[in-house]
Coordinates of C-alpha atoms in Angstrom, one line a residue:
X309 CA 0.0 0.0 0.0
X310 CA 1.5 3.3 -1.1
X311 CA 0.4 6.9 -0.8
X312 CA 0.9 9.8 -3.1
X313 CA 0.2 13.5 -2.9
X314 CA -0.9 14.6 -6.3
X315 CA 1.9 17.2 -6.3
X316 CA 5.3 17.3 -4.7
X317 CA 6.6 17.0 -2.0
X318 CA 5.7 13.5 -0.9
X319 CA 5.2 12.5 2.7
X320 CA 8.7 11.1 3.2
X321 CA 10.7 14.1 1.8
X322 CA 13.1 15.9 4.1
X323 CA 12.6 13.4 6.9
X324 CA 15.3 12.0 9.1
X325 CA 13.2 9.5 11.0
X326 CA 12.2 7.3 8.1
X327 CA 10.3 4.1 9.2
X328 CA 11.5 0.7 8.1
X329 CA 9.4 -0.3 5.1
X330 CA 9.5 -2.9 2.3
X331 CA 12.0 -2.4 -0.5
X332 CA 10.0 -1.4 -3.6
X333 CA 10.0 -3.5 -6.7
X334 CA 12.2 -2.1 -9.5
X335 CA 9.9 -0.4 -12.1
X336 CA 9.7 -1.8 -15.6
X337 CA 8.9 1.6 -17.2
X338 CA 9.3 5.3 -16.5
X339 CA 6.4 7.7 -16.5
X340 CA 6.8 11.1 -18.2
X341 CA 8.3 13.8 -16.0
X342 CA 5.0 15.7 -15.6
X343 CA 2.9 12.6 -14.8
X344 CA 0.6 12.4 -11.8
X345 CA 2.7 10.6 -9.2
X346 CA 0.1 8.0 -8.3
X347 CA -0.9 7.2 -11.8
X348 CA 2.8 7.3 -12.9
X349 CA 3.5 4.7 -10.2
X350 CA 1.0 2.4 -11.8
X351 CA 2.3 3.1 -15.2
X352 CA 5.9 2.2 -14.1
X353 CA 4.9 -1.2 -12.6
X354 CA 2.5 -2.6 -15.3
X355 CA 4.7 -2.8 -18.3
X356 CA 5.4 -6.5 -19.2
X357 CA 2.7 -7.7 -16.9
X358 CA -1.0 -8.5 -17.1
X359 CA -2.8 -6.4 -14.5
X360 CA -6.2 -5.1 -13.5
X361 CA -6.5 -1.5 -12.3
X362 CA -9.6 -1.1 -10.1
X363 CA -11.2 2.3 -9.5
X364 CA -14.3 3.0 -7.4
X365 CA -16.3 4.8 -10.1
X366 CA -16.7 4.9 -13.9
X367 CA -15.6 8.6 -13.9
X368 CA -12.3 7.7 -12.2
X369 CA -11.9 4.7 -14.5
X370 CA -12.1 6.9 -17.6
X371 CA -9.7 9.5 -16.1
X372 CA -7.1 6.9 -15.1
X373 CA -7.2 5.2 -18.5
X374 CA -6.9 8.6 -20.3
X375 CA -3.8 9.4 -18.3
X376 CA -2.1 6.1 -18.8
X377 CA -2.7 6.1 -22.5
X378 CA -1.3 9.7 -22.7
X379 CA 1.8 8.5 -20.9
X380 CA 2.2 5.8 -23.5
X381 CA 1.9 8.4 -26.2
X382 CA 4.3 10.7 -24.5
X383 CA 6.9 7.9 -24.3
X384 CA 6.2 6.9 -27.9
X385 CA 5.2 3.4 -26.7
X386 CA 2.3 1.3 -28.0
X387 CA -0.9 1.7 -26.1
X388 CA -1.0 -1.1 -23.5
X389 CA -4.2 -0.2 -21.5
X390 CA -7.8 -1.2 -22.1
X391 CA -11.0 -0.1 -20.2
X392 CA -14.0 -2.0 -18.9
X393 CA -17.1 -0.6 -17.1
X394 CA -20.9 -0.9 -17.3
X395 CA -21.4 2.1 -19.6
X396 CA -19.2 0.9 -22.4
X397 CA -20.7 -0.8 -25.4
X398 CA -20.6 -4.6 -25.5
X399 CA -17.9 -4.6 -28.2
X400 CA -15.5 -2.6 -26.0
X401 CA -16.2 -4.7 -22.9
X402 CA -15.9 -8.0 -24.8
X403 CA -12.7 -6.9 -26.5
X404 CA -11.1 -6.3 -23.0
X405 CA -12.5 -9.6 -21.7
X406 CA -11.1 -11.6 -24.7
X407 CA -7.7 -9.9 -24.3
X408 CA -7.5 -10.8 -20.6
X409 CA -8.3 -14.4 -21.3
X410 CA -5.1 -14.6 -23.4
X411 CA -2.4 -15.8 -21.0
X412 CA 0.3 -14.4 -23.3
X413 CA -1.3 -10.9 -23.2
X414 CA 0.7 -8.2 -21.4
X415 CA -2.0 -5.5 -21.5
X416 CA -3.7 -4.0 -18.4
X417 CA -7.4 -3.2 -18.0
X418 CA -8.8 -0.2 -16.0
X419 CA -12.0 -1.4 -14.5
X420 CA -14.7 -0.9 -12.0
X421 CA -16.7 -3.6 -10.1
X422 CA -17.7 -5.1 -13.5
X423 CA -14.6 -7.2 -13.4
X424 CA -14.8 -7.8 -9.6
X425 CA -16.3 -11.2 -10.1
X426 CA -18.1 -13.5 -12.5
X427 CA -16.1 -13.0 -15.7
X428 CA -13.3 -15.3 -16.6
X429 CA -10.2 -13.2 -17.3
X430 CA -7.5 -15.9 -17.2
X431 CA -4.2 -15.6 -15.4
X432 CA -3.5 -12.2 -13.8
X433 CA -0.2 -11.2 -12.2
X434 CA -1.5 -8.4 -10.0
X435 CA -4.4 -6.0 -9.2
X436 CA -4.0 -2.3 -8.5
X437 CA -6.7 -0.5 -6.4
X438 CA -6.8 3.3 -6.6
X439 CA -8.0 4.5 -3.1
X440 CA -9.8 2.3 -0.7
X441 CA -12.8 0.2 -1.8
X442 CA -16.0 0.5 0.3
X443 CA -16.1 -3.0 1.8
X444 CA -13.9 -5.8 3.0
X445 CA -15.8 -8.1 0.6
X446 CA -15.0 -5.9 -2.3
X447 CA -11.3 -5.8 -1.4
X448 CA -11.2 -9.6 -1.2
X449 CA -13.1 -10.1 -4.5
X450 CA -10.7 -7.8 -6.3
X451 CA -7.6 -9.3 -4.8
X452 CA -8.9 -12.7 -5.5
X453 CA -8.9 -12.1 -9.3
X454 CA -5.1 -12.6 -9.2
X455 CA -2.9 -15.6 -8.3
X456 CA -5.4 -18.2 -9.5
X457 CA -2.8 -20.6 -11.1
X458 CA -0.3 -21.3 -8.4
X459 CA 0.9 -17.8 -7.7
X460 CA -0.1 -15.8 -4.6
X461 CA -2.8 -13.2 -4.8
X462 CA -1.3 -9.7 -5.2
X463 CA -2.9 -6.3 -4.8
X464 CA -1.2 -2.9 -4.9
X465 CA -3.1 -0.1 -3.2
X466 CA -2.4 3.4 -4.5
X467 CA -3.9 6.1 -2.2
X468 CA -4.0 9.6 -3.6
X469 CA -4.9 13.0 -2.2
X470 CA -4.2 16.7 -2.6
X471 CA -2.0 18.5 -0.1
X472 CA -4.2 20.1 2.6
X473 CA -4.5 23.9 2.2
X474 CA -2.4 26.0 4.6
X475 CA -5.5 27.0 6.4
X476 CA -7.3 23.7 6.2
X477 CA -9.4 22.6 9.1
X478 CA -8.7 19.5 11.1
X479 CA -10.8 17.0 9.2
X480 CA -9.0 17.8 5.9
X481 CA -5.7 16.9 7.6
X482 CA -6.6 13.2 7.8
X483 CA -6.0 10.9 4.8
X484 CA -9.3 9.1 5.0
X485 CA -8.8 6.7 2.1
X486 CA -5.4 5.6 3.4
X487 CA -6.9 5.0 6.9
X488 CA -9.9 3.2 5.4
X489 CA -7.7 0.9 3.2
X490 CA -5.6 -0.1 6.3
X491 CA -8.8 -0.7 8.3
X492 CA -10.2 -3.0 5.6
X493 CA -7.0 -5.1 5.4
X494 CA -6.6 -5.3 9.2
X495 CA -10.2 -6.3 9.7
X496 CA -9.7 -9.3 7.5
X497 CA -6.2 -10.2 8.8
X498 CA -7.2 -9.9 12.5
X499 CA -10.9 -11.1 12.5
X500 CA -11.6 -12.6 9.1
X501 CA -14.4 -10.0 9.1
X502 CA -16.6 -9.7 6.0
X503 CA -19.7 -7.5 5.9
X504 CA -22.9 -9.5 6.8
X505 CA -25.9 -9.1 4.5
X506 CA -28.5 -6.4 5.6
X507 CA -31.6 -8.4 6.2
X508 CA -33.7 -5.9 8.2
X509 CA -34.9 -3.9 5.3
X510 CA -38.6 -3.2 4.3
X511 CA -38.3 -3.7 0.6
X512 CA -41.6 -2.2 -0.6
X513 CA -40.3 -1.7 -4.1
X514 CA -39.5 -5.4 -4.4
X515 CA -43.0 -6.1 -2.9
X516 CA -44.6 -4.2 -5.7
X517 CA -42.5 -6.1 -8.3
X518 CA -43.3 -9.5 -6.8
X519 CA -47.0 -8.6 -6.6
X520 CA -47.2 -7.6 -10.2
X521 CA -45.0 -10.6 -11.3
X522 CA -47.3 -13.0 -9.5
X523 CA -50.5 -11.6 -11.0
X524 CA -48.8 -11.7 -14.5
X525 CA -47.9 -15.3 -14.2
X526 CA -50.9 -16.7 -12.3
X527 CA -53.7 -14.6 -13.5
X528 CA -56.7 -13.8 -11.3
X529 CA -56.2 -14.3 -7.6
X530 CA -58.1 -13.4 -4.5
X531 CA -56.3 -10.9 -2.2
X532 CA -55.8 -13.7 0.4
X533 CA -54.2 -16.0 -2.2
X534 CA -52.0 -13.2 -3.4
X535 CA -50.9 -12.3 0.1
X536 CA -50.1 -15.9 1.0
X537 CA -48.1 -16.3 -2.1
X538 CA -46.1 -13.1 -1.8
X539 CA -45.8 -12.2 1.9
X540 CA -44.4 -15.7 2.8
X541 CA -41.2 -15.0 0.8
X542 CA -38.4 -14.6 3.3
X543 CA -37.4 -11.1 2.2
X544 CA -40.9 -9.8 3.3
X545 CA -40.9 -11.3 6.8
X546 CA -40.9 -7.8 8.4
X547 CA -43.9 -6.8 6.3
X548 CA -47.4 -6.7 7.8
X549 CA -50.8 -7.5 6.4
X550 CA -51.8 -3.9 7.0
X551 CA -48.9 -2.6 4.9
X552 CA -49.8 -5.0 2.1
X553 CA -53.5 -4.0 2.2
X554 CA -52.4 -0.4 1.9
X555 CA -50.2 -1.2 -1.2
X556 CA -53.0 -3.1 -2.9
X557 CA -55.5 -0.3 -2.3
X558 CA -53.0 2.1 -3.8
X559 CA -52.4 -0.1 -6.9
X560 CA -56.2 -0.3 -7.4
X561 CA -56.4 3.5 -7.3
X562 CA -53.6 4.0 -9.9
X563 CA -54.9 1.2 -12.2
X564 CA -51.9 -1.1 -11.8
X565 CA -54.3 -3.8 -10.7
X566 CA -58.1 -4.2 -11.1
X567 CA -60.8 -6.0 -9.3
X568 CA -63.0 -8.5 -11.2
X569 CA -66.7 -9.1 -10.8
X570 CA -65.9 -12.1 -8.6
X571 CA -63.8 -10.0 -6.3
X572 CA -60.4 -11.3 -7.6
X573 CA -57.4 -9.2 -8.6
X574 CA -55.8 -9.0 -12.0
X575 CA -53.4 -6.6 -13.7
X576 CA -54.9 -3.3 -14.7
X577 CA -54.4 -1.7 -18.1
X578 CA -51.7 0.7 -16.7
X579 CA -50.0 -2.2 -14.9
X580 CA -50.0 -4.4 -18.0
X581 CA -48.0 -1.8 -19.9
X582 CA -45.4 -1.8 -17.2
X583 CA -45.2 -5.5 -16.8
X584 CA -45.0 -6.1 -20.6
X585 CA -41.9 -4.0 -20.9
X586 CA -38.6 -5.8 -20.9
X587 CA -37.3 -3.3 -18.4
X588 CA -39.7 -4.6 -15.8
X589 CA -37.7 -7.8 -15.1
X590 CA -34.7 -6.0 -13.5
X591 CA -35.5 -4.8 -9.9
X592 CA -32.6 -2.3 -9.9
X593 CA -33.0 1.2 -11.1
X594 CA -31.6 2.0 -14.6
X595 CA -30.6 5.5 -15.7
X596 CA -32.1 7.2 -18.8
X597 CA -29.1 6.7 -21.0
X598 CA -28.0 8.0 -24.4
X599 CA -26.1 5.8 -26.8
X600 CA -22.7 7.4 -27.8
X601 CA -21.6 6.7 -31.4
X602 CA -18.7 7.7 -33.6
X603 CA -19.5 6.7 -37.2
X604 CA -20.6 3.1 -37.3
X605 CA -18.9 2.4 -33.9
X606 CA -21.0 2.3 -30.7
X607 CA -18.8 3.5 -27.8
X608 CA -21.2 3.1 -24.8
X609 CA -23.8 5.1 -23.0
X610 CA -23.9 8.3 -20.9
X611 CA -26.6 9.7 -18.6
X612 CA -26.5 13.4 -19.2
X613 CA -25.4 14.4 -22.7
X614 CA -23.7 17.8 -23.1
X615 CA -24.6 20.3 -25.7
X616 CA -23.2 20.1 -29.2
X617 CA -19.6 21.4 -29.3
X618 CA -18.7 20.2 -25.8
X619 CA -16.5 17.2 -25.1
X620 CA -17.2 13.9 -23.4
X621 CA -14.9 11.2 -22.0
X622 CA -15.8 7.5 -22.7
X623 CA -13.9 4.4 -23.7
X624 CA -10.7 5.9 -22.3
X625 CA -10.6 8.7 -24.8
X626 CA -12.0 12.2 -25.4
X627 CA -14.7 13.0 -28.0
X628 CA -16.3 16.2 -29.4
X629 CA -20.1 16.1 -29.5
X630 CA -21.3 16.7 -33.1
X631 CA -25.0 16.0 -32.7
X632 CA -27.5 15.0 -29.9
X633 CA -30.8 13.3 -30.9
X634 CA -33.0 13.5 -27.8
X635 CA -35.9 11.5 -29.3
X636 CA -33.6 8.5 -30.3
X637 CA -31.3 9.2 -27.3
X638 CA -28.2 9.2 -29.4
X639 CA -25.0 11.2 -29.2
X640 CA -22.8 11.5 -32.3
X641 CA -19.2 12.5 -31.8
X642 CA -15.6 12.7 -33.2
X643 CA -12.4 11.6 -31.5
X644 CA -10.2 14.5 -30.3
X645 CA -7.1 14.9 -28.1
X646 CA -7.4 16.2 -24.5
X647 CA -8.2 15.2 -21.0
X648 CA -11.6 15.9 -19.3
X649 CA -13.6 14.3 -16.5
X650 CA -16.4 11.9 -17.3
X651 CA -19.8 11.7 -15.6
X652 CA -22.1 8.6 -15.7
X653 CA -24.4 9.3 -12.7
X654 CA -24.1 9.1 -9.0
X655 CA -22.3 6.2 -7.4
X656 CA -23.1 5.2 -3.8
X657 CA -20.7 3.5 -1.5
X658 CA -22.0 2.0 1.8
X659 CA -19.4 1.4 4.5
X660 CA -20.0 -0.8 7.6
X661 CA -19.7 0.6 11.1
X662 CA -16.9 -2.0 11.9
X663 CA -14.8 -0.4 9.2
X664 CA -15.1 3.1 10.7
X665 CA -14.4 1.7 14.2
X666 CA -11.2 0.0 12.9
X667 CA -10.2 3.3 11.3
X668 CA -10.4 4.9 14.7
X669 CA -8.2 2.0 15.9
X670 CA -5.7 2.6 13.1
X671 CA -5.3 6.2 14.1
X672 CA -5.2 5.5 17.9
X673 CA -2.7 2.6 17.9
X674 CA 1.1 2.9 17.4
X675 CA 1.9 -0.3 15.6
X676 CA 3.1 -0.4 12.0
X677 CA 1.8 -2.6 9.2
X678 CA 4.2 -4.6 7.1
X679 CA 2.6 -3.8 3.8
X680 CA 2.9 0.0 4.0
X681 CA 5.5 1.5 1.7
X682 CA 7.5 4.5 2.7
X683 CA 5.2 7.4 1.6
X684 CA 2.2 5.6 3.2
X685 CA 4.0 4.9 6.5
X686 CA 5.1 8.5 6.8
X687 CA 1.7 9.8 5.9
X688 CA 0.1 7.5 8.5
X689 CA 2.6 8.9 11.1
X690 CA 1.5 12.4 10.3
X691 CA -2.1 11.5 10.6
X692 CA -1.6 9.8 13.9
X693 CA 0.2 12.9 15.2
X694 CA -2.7 15.1 14.1
X695 CA -5.2 12.6 15.7
X696 CA -3.3 12.8 19.1
X697 CA -2.8 16.6 19.2
X698 CA -6.4 17.4 18.2
X699 CA -7.9 15.2 21.0
X700 CA -9.9 13.1 18.5
X701 CA -8.9 10.0 20.4
X702 CA -10.5 11.1 23.6
X703 CA -13.6 13.0 22.4
X704 CA -15.7 12.6 19.2
X705 CA -16.6 16.4 19.3
X706 CA -13.6 18.7 18.5
X707 CA -13.7 22.5 18.7
X708 CA -12.3 24.0 15.5
X709 CA -12.4 27.6 16.7
X710 CA -15.2 30.2 17.2
X711 CA -18.5 28.5 17.0
X712 CA -17.2 25.9 14.6
X713 CA -17.1 22.2 15.6
X714 CA -16.3 18.8 14.0
X715 CA -17.9 15.6 15.1
X716 CA -16.2 12.2 14.4
X717 CA -18.9 9.5 15.2
X718 CA -17.0 6.5 13.7
X719 CA -20.3 5.2 12.3
X720 CA -21.2 3.3 9.1
X721 CA -23.2 4.9 6.3
X722 CA -26.7 4.1 7.5
X723 CA -26.1 5.0 11.2
X724 CA -24.2 8.1 10.0
X725 CA -27.2 9.2 7.9
X726 CA -29.5 8.6 10.9
X727 CA -27.2 10.8 13.1
X728 CA -27.3 13.7 10.6
X729 CA -31.1 13.7 10.7
X730 CA -31.1 13.2 14.5
X731 CA -28.9 16.2 15.1
X732 CA -30.9 18.5 12.7
X733 CA -34.4 17.4 13.6
X734 CA -34.2 16.3 17.3
X735 CA -31.4 18.4 18.6
X736 CA -30.9 21.3 16.3
X737 CA -32.9 23.9 18.1
X738 CA -31.7 23.0 21.6
X739 CA -28.0 23.1 20.4
X740 CA -28.4 26.2 18.3
X741 CA -26.9 24.1 15.5
X742 CA -26.5 25.7 12.0
X743 CA -24.8 24.9 8.7
X744 CA -24.4 21.2 9.3
X745 CA -22.1 19.9 6.5
X746 CA -21.5 16.1 6.3
X747 CA -18.6 14.3 4.7
X748 CA -20.1 10.9 4.8
X749 CA -19.4 8.8 6.7
X750 CA -16.3 10.3 8.2
X751 CA -17.3 13.5 10.0
X752 CA -19.8 16.4 10.3
X753 CA -18.9 20.1 10.6
X754 CA -21.3 22.7 12.0
X755 CA -21.6 25.8 14.0
X756 CA -23.2 25.5 17.5
X757 CA -24.1 27.8 20.3
X758 CA -24.0 25.1 23.0
X759 CA -20.8 24.0 24.8
X760 CA -19.3 20.5 24.4
X761 CA -20.8 19.5 27.8
X762 CA -24.2 20.7 26.7
X763 CA -23.8 18.8 23.4
X764 CA -23.2 15.5 25.1
X765 CA -26.0 16.0 27.6
X766 CA -28.6 17.2 25.1
X767 CA -27.9 14.5 22.5
X768 CA -28.0 11.8 25.2
X769 CA -31.3 13.1 26.5
X770 CA -32.8 13.0 23.0
X771 CA -31.4 9.6 22.1
X772 CA -32.8 8.1 25.4
X773 CA -36.3 9.1 24.3
X774 CA -38.5 6.5 22.7
X775 CA -39.2 8.4 19.5
X776 CA -40.6 7.0 16.2
X777 CA -37.9 6.6 13.5
X778 CA -40.4 8.2 11.1
X779 CA -39.6 11.5 12.9
X780 CA -36.2 11.5 11.2
X781 CA -37.9 11.8 7.8
X782 CA -38.4 15.5 6.8
X783 CA -41.9 16.9 6.4
X784 CA -43.2 16.1 2.9
X785 CA -40.1 14.1 2.1
X786 CA -40.6 11.0 0.0
X787 CA -37.1 9.4 -0.1
X788 CA -37.4 7.4 -3.3
X789 CA -34.4 5.1 -3.5
X790 CA -35.5 1.9 -5.3
X791 CA -36.8 1.4 -8.8
X792 CA -40.5 0.9 -8.1
X793 CA -40.8 3.3 -5.1
X794 CA -42.7 5.7 -7.4
X795 CA -45.6 3.2 -7.5
X796 CA -45.6 2.6 -3.8
X797 CA -47.8 4.7 -1.4
X798 CA -45.8 7.6 0.0
X799 CA -46.5 6.4 3.5
X800 CA -44.8 3.1 2.8
X801 CA -41.8 4.7 1.1
X802 CA -41.2 6.9 4.2
X803 CA -41.6 3.9 6.5
X804 CA -39.2 1.7 4.4
X805 CA -36.6 4.4 4.6
X806 CA -37.0 5.2 8.3
X807 CA -37.3 1.6 9.6
X808 CA -35.4 -0.3 6.9
X809 CA -32.6 2.1 5.7
X810 CA -31.6 4.3 8.6
X811 CA -29.7 2.5 11.4
X812 CA -31.4 4.4 14.2
X813 CA -30.5 1.8 16.9
X814 CA -26.8 1.9 16.0
X815 CA -26.9 5.7 16.1
X816 CA -28.6 5.7 19.5
X817 CA -26.0 3.3 21.0
X818 CA -23.2 5.5 19.9
X819 CA -24.7 8.8 21.1
X820 CA -25.5 7.3 24.5
X821 CA -22.0 5.9 24.7
X822 CA -20.6 9.4 24.3
X823 CA -22.2 10.7 27.5
X824 CA -21.0 7.7 29.5
X825 CA -17.4 8.3 28.2
X826 CA -17.5 12.0 29.1
X827 CA -18.8 11.2 32.6
X828 CA -16.1 8.6 33.2
X829 CA -13.3 11.0 32.0
X830 CA -14.6 14.0 33.8
X831 CA -15.8 15.9 30.7
X832 CA -13.9 17.8 28.1

């Protein structure tokens, strides 16, 4: 695992107390002098090898592939990088897959989770991971793509960040991706921890899908027959008869189902149009995508086409937009030189609370890790010094100056989201809280009129109350997350989010634990 600032100097420069770290492997190529340090490191250690280069988003995948291909061009070398992600055309993806199946190939592929599992890509020598993946399971899947024919699995982490600004506040001084990457590795080494499945959801979108599918396949059914067929599925064990009756009444109102003269239920005319579409069968949400073409060649798809004359990045290259046909959802373009960011739609990453807790442990302990290279070990040392000096190890709430505070809850994505809403809705007025700005799921910044002691007391008092999780849904908010939520009654959408998505119990335990810690240590 190595770390790079995107510009010089690196974390180990001008140091006398360098930690003992592994001897780096000799590079097989040299990146151009002006290359991005982290991407140049990958470039220098992939020549003559067959590698996968994993990124956490399609946008980053495109940017990395563009840079690596430009380095080949600058060195007057043949292009040795391919690209693979879900928005590319089948021809581009299949070309990369076929190339990787060839054991004699020495090309490398920049990829997202599309090559994490399932596709046979032959014998790989190593995988690179840019920044930390979101989960231990993702880390293991990606590393497991290598070393399948007698050789050990091999993954090279490349953590990247900009230098903190001279006046940067405390949270910006911590290299979150580096700490997260160490935590993922340590959780598996020490505990063989892998994220368990989340089984406590209230999947009303899926309930709609299964209801419509069952009626489409079985024909007329009484409400009782339909409920006994659908609600007995294990994924709906938290659902109630009352919720299902509410859903069926709503579907009758919007003509997705109809009642026969005999009192049975069948698909309505509106429902038939939805079920008869090939898009109905997938339960995940698809974006409205435009096909990107250059002459006879299909390059892939994008979500939001730019106006004519602008540039787009896809298939690892940059293209000028010549024409946009909104009716046919087609974008016609021409290949040009350059380097621009790509955009394919929002990408979520859910992180388990155990990962955040282990990140706290990484910052709080003194031990080294044998896989850290020199830059990474030095950057970790700096982060630990910041952690100790700031008091983050002793108190989750840190005063940044004036009325500005930072809160480090060490909670996973869903408990963190619950905490945000809890602070705003349940505690905001009592604390005099303003301008809450989350950097999920690492920290929150806000201004507050209350003192630290008052913060811990007030939050504990509110967390101890037996309030309905639905109170953490904003007035008139309908948090549509799943594909068929738009056909589900608003009441059920809100309930599914509050009781099935937000980890309110995990949030409450953490908040109540803060007050106990403060009382035992005598306050701040």
